[in-house]
Coordinates of N, CA and C in Angstrom, one line a residue:
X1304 N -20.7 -41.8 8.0 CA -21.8 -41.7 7.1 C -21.4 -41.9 5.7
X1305 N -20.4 -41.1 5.4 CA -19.4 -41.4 4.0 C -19.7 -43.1 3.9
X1306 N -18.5 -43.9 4.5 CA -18.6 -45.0 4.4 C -19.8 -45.7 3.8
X1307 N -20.8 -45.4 4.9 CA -21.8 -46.5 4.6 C -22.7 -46.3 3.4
X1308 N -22.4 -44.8 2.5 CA -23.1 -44.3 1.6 C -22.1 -45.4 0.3
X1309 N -20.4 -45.5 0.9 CA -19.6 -46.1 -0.1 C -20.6 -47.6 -0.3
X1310 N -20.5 -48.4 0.6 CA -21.1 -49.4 1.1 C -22.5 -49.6 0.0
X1311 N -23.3 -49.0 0.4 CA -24.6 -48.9 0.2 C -24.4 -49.0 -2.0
X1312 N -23.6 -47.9 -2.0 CA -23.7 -48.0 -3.7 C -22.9 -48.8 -4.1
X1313 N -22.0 -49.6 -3.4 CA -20.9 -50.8 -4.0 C -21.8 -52.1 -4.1
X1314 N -22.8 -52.2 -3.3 CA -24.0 -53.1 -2.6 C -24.8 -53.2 -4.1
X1315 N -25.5 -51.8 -4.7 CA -26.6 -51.4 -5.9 C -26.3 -52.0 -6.6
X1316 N -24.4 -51.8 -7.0 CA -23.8 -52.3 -8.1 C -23.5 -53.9 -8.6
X1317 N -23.6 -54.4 -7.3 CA -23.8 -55.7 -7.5 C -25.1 -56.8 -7.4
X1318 N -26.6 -55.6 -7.8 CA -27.5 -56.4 -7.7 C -28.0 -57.3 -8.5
X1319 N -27.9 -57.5 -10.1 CA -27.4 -58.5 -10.6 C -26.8 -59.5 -9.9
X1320 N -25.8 -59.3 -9.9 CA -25.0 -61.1 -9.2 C -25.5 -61.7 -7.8
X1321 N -26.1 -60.3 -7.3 CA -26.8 -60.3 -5.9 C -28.0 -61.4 -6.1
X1322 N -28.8 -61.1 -7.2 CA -30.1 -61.6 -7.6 C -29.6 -62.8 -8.3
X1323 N -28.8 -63.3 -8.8 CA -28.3 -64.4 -9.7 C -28.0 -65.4 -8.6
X1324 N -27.2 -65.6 -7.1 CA -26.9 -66.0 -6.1 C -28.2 -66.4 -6.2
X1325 N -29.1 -65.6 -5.5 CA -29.8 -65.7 -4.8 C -31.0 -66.8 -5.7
X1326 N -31.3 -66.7 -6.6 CA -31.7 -67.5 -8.0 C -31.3 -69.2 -7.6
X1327 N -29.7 -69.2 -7.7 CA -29.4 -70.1 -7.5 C -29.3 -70.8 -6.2
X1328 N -29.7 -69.9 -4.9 CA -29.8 -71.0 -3.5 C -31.4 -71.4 -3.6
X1329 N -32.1 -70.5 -4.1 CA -33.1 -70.9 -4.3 C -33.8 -72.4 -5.4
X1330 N -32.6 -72.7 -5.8 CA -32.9 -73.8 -6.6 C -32.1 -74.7 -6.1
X1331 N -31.2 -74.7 -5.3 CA -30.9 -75.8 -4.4 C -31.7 -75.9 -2.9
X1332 N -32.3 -75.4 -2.6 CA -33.0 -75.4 -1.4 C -34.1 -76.9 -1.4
X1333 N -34.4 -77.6 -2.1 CA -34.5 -78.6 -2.4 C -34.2 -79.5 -1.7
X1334 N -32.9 -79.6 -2.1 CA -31.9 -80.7 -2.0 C -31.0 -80.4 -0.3
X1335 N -31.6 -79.6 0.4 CA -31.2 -79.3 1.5 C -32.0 -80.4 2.0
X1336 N -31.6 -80.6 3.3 CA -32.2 -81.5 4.0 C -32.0 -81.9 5.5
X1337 N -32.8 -82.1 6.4 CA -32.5 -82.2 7.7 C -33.7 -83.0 8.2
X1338 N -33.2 -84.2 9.9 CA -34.3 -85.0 9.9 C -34.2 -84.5 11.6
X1339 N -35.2 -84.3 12.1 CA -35.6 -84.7 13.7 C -36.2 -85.6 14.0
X1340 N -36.2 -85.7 15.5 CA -36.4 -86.8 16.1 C -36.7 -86.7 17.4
X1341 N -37.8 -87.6 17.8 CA -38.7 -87.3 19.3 C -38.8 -88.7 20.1
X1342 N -39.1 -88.8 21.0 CA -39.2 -90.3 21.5 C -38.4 -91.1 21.4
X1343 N -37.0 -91.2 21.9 CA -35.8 -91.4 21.3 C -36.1 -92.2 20.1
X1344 N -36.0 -91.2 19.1 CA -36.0 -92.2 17.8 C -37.5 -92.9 17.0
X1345 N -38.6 -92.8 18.2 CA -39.8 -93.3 17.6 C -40.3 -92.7 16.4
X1346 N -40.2 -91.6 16.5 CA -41.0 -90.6 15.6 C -39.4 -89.6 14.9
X1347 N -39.3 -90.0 13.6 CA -38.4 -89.3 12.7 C -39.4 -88.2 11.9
X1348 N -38.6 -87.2 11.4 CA -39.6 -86.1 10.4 C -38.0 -85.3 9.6
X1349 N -38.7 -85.9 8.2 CA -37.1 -85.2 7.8 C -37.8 -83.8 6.8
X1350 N -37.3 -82.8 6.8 CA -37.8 -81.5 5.9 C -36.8 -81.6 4.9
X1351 N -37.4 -80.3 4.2 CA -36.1 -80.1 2.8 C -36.0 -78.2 2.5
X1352 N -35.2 -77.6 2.4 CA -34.7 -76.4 2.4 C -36.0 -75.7 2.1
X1353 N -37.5 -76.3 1.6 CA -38.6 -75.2 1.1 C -39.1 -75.4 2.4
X1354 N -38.8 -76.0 3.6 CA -39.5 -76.3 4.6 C -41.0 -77.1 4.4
X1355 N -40.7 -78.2 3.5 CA -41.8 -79.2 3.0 C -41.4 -80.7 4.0
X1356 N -42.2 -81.0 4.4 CA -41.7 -82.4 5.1 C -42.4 -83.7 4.0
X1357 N -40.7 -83.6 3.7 CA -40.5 -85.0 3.1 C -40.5 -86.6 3.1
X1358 N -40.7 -86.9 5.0 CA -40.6 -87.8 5.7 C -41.2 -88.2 6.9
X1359 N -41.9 -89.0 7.0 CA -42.5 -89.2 8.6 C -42.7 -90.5 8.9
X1360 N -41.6 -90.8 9.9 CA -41.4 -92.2 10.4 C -42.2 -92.4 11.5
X1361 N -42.9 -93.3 11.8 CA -43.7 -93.4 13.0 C -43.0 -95.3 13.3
X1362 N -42.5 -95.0 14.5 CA -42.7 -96.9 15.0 C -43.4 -97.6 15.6
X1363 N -43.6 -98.8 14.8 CA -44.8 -99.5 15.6 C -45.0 -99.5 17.4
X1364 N -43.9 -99.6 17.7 CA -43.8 -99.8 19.0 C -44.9 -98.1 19.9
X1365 N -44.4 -97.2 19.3 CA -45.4 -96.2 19.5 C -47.0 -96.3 19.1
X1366 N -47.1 -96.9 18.4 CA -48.4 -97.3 17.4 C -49.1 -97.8 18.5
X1367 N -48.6 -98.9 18.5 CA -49.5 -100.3 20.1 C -49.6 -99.3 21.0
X1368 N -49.1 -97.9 21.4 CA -49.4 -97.6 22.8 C -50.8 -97.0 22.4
X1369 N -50.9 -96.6 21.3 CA -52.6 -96.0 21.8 C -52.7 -94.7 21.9
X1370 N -51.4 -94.1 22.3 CA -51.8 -92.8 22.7 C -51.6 -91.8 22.1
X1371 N -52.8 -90.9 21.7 CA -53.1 -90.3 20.3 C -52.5 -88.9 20.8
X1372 N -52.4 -88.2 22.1 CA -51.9 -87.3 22.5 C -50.4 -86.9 22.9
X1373 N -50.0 -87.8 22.7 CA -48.3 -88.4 22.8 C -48.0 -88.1 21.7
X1374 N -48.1 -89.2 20.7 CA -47.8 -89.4 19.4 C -48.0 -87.8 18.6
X1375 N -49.2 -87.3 18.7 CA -49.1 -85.8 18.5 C -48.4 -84.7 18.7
X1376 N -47.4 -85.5 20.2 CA -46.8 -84.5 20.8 C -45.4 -84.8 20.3
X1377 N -44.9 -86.0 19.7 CA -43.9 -86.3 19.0 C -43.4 -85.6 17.8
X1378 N -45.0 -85.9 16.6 CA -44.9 -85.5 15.7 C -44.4 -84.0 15.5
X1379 N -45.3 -82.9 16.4 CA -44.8 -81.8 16.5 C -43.5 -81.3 17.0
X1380 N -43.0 -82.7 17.9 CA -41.2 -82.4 18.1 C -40.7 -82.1 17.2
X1381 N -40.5 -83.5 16.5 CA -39.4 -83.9 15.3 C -39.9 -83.1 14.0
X1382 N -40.7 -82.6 14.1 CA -40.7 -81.7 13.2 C -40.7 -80.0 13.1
X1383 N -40.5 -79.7 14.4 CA -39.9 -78.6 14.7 C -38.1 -78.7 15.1
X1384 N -38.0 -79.6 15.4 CA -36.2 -80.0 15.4 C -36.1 -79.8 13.9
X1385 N -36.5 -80.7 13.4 CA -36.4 -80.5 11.8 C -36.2 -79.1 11.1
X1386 N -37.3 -78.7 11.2 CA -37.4 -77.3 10.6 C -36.2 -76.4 10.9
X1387 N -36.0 -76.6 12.5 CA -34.6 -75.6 13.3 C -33.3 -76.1 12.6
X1388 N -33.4 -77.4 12.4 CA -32.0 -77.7 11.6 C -31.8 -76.8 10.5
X1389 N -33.2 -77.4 9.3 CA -32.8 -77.1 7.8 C -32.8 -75.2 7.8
X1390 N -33.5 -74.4 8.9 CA -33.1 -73.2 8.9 C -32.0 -72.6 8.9
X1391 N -30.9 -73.9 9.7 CA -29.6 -73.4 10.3 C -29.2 -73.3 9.1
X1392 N -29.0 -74.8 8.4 CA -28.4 -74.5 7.0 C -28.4 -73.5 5.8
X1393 N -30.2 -73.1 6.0 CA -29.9 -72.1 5.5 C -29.5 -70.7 5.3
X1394 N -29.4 -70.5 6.6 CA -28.7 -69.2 7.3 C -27.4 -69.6 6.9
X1395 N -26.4 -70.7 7.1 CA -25.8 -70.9 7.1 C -24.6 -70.9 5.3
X1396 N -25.8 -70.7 4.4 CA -25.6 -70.8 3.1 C -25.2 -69.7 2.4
X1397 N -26.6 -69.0 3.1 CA -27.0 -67.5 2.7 C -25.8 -66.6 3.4
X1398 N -25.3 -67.2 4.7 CA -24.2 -66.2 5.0 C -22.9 -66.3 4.3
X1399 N -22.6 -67.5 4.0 CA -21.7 -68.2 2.9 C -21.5 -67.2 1.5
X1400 N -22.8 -67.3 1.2 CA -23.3 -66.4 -0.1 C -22.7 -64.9 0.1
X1401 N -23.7 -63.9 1.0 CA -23.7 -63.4 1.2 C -21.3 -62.2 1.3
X1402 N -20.8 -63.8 2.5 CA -19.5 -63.1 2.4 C -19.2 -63.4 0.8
X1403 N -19.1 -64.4 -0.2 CA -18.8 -64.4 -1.0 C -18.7 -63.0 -2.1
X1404 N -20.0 -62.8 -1.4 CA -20.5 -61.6 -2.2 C -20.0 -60.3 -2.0
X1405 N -19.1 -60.2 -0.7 CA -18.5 -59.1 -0.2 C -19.7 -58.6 0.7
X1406 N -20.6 -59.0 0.8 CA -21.3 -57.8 2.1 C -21.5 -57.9 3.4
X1407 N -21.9 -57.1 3.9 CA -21.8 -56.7 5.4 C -22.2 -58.1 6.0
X1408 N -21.4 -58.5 7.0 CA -21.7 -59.9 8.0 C -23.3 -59.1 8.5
X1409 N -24.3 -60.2 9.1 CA -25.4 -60.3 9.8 C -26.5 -59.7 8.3
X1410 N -26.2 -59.6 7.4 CA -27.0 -58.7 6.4 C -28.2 -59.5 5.6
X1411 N -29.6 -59.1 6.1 CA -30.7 -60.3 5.9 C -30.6 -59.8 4.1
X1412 N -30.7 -61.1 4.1 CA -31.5 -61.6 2.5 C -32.5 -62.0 2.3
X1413 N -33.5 -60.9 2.1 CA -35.1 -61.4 1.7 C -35.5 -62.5 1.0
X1414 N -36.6 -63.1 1.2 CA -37.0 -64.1 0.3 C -36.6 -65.2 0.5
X1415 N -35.9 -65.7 1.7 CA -35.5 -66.8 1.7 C -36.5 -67.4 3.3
X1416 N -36.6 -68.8 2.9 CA -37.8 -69.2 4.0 C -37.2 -69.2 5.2
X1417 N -38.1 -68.8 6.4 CA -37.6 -68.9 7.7 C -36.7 -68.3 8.1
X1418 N -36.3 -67.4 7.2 CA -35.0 -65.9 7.9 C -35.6 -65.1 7.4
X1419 N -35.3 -63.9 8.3 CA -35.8 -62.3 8.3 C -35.1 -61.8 7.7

């Protein structure tokens, strides 16, 4: 119980730099970026760290088929692969962050899109 009380106030003391990190993945989240893809390749959808979709490739060859319930069902592939990527990364940032920062592995960081 000790411990985690040490933990807990060594944590307070670094909320500053805690909030300054966090400041700054939040202004590269941007520049993050991930693309999916459905129909081998027909339908691309690339996102970007705010989870904004920046890209949507559609190919003709899909186009000529006509089929509006397909292509719908693409779009919402590649762009849920998408999203699952640019999430990874940013889990993957924030945990980066996070050890740099000295704290506990698995330890959520509010405010950031699409992690708890």
């Amino acid at each position: 119980m000790f411990k985690e009380i040490g933990q807990l106030a060594g944590m307070m003391g670094q909320m500053p730099r805690i909030r300054e990190e966090m400041e700054k993945l939040q202004q590269r989240l941007p520049q993050l970026t991930a693309e999916g893809d459905a129909g081998a390749g027909m339908v691309k959808v690339r996102v970007n760290g705010r989870l904004d979709v920046t890209a949507c490739v559609i190919s003709e060859e899909i186009m000529k088929l006509g089929d509006r319930e397909m292509l719908e069902d693409l779009i919402r592939g590649a762009t849920n692969q998408a999203i699952a990527k640019v999430r990874q990364q940013i889990a993957d940032e924030t945990a980066k962050m996070a050890s740099n920062l000295g704290l506990p592995p698995g330890m959520g960081l509010p405010g950031m899109p699409g992690l708890t």
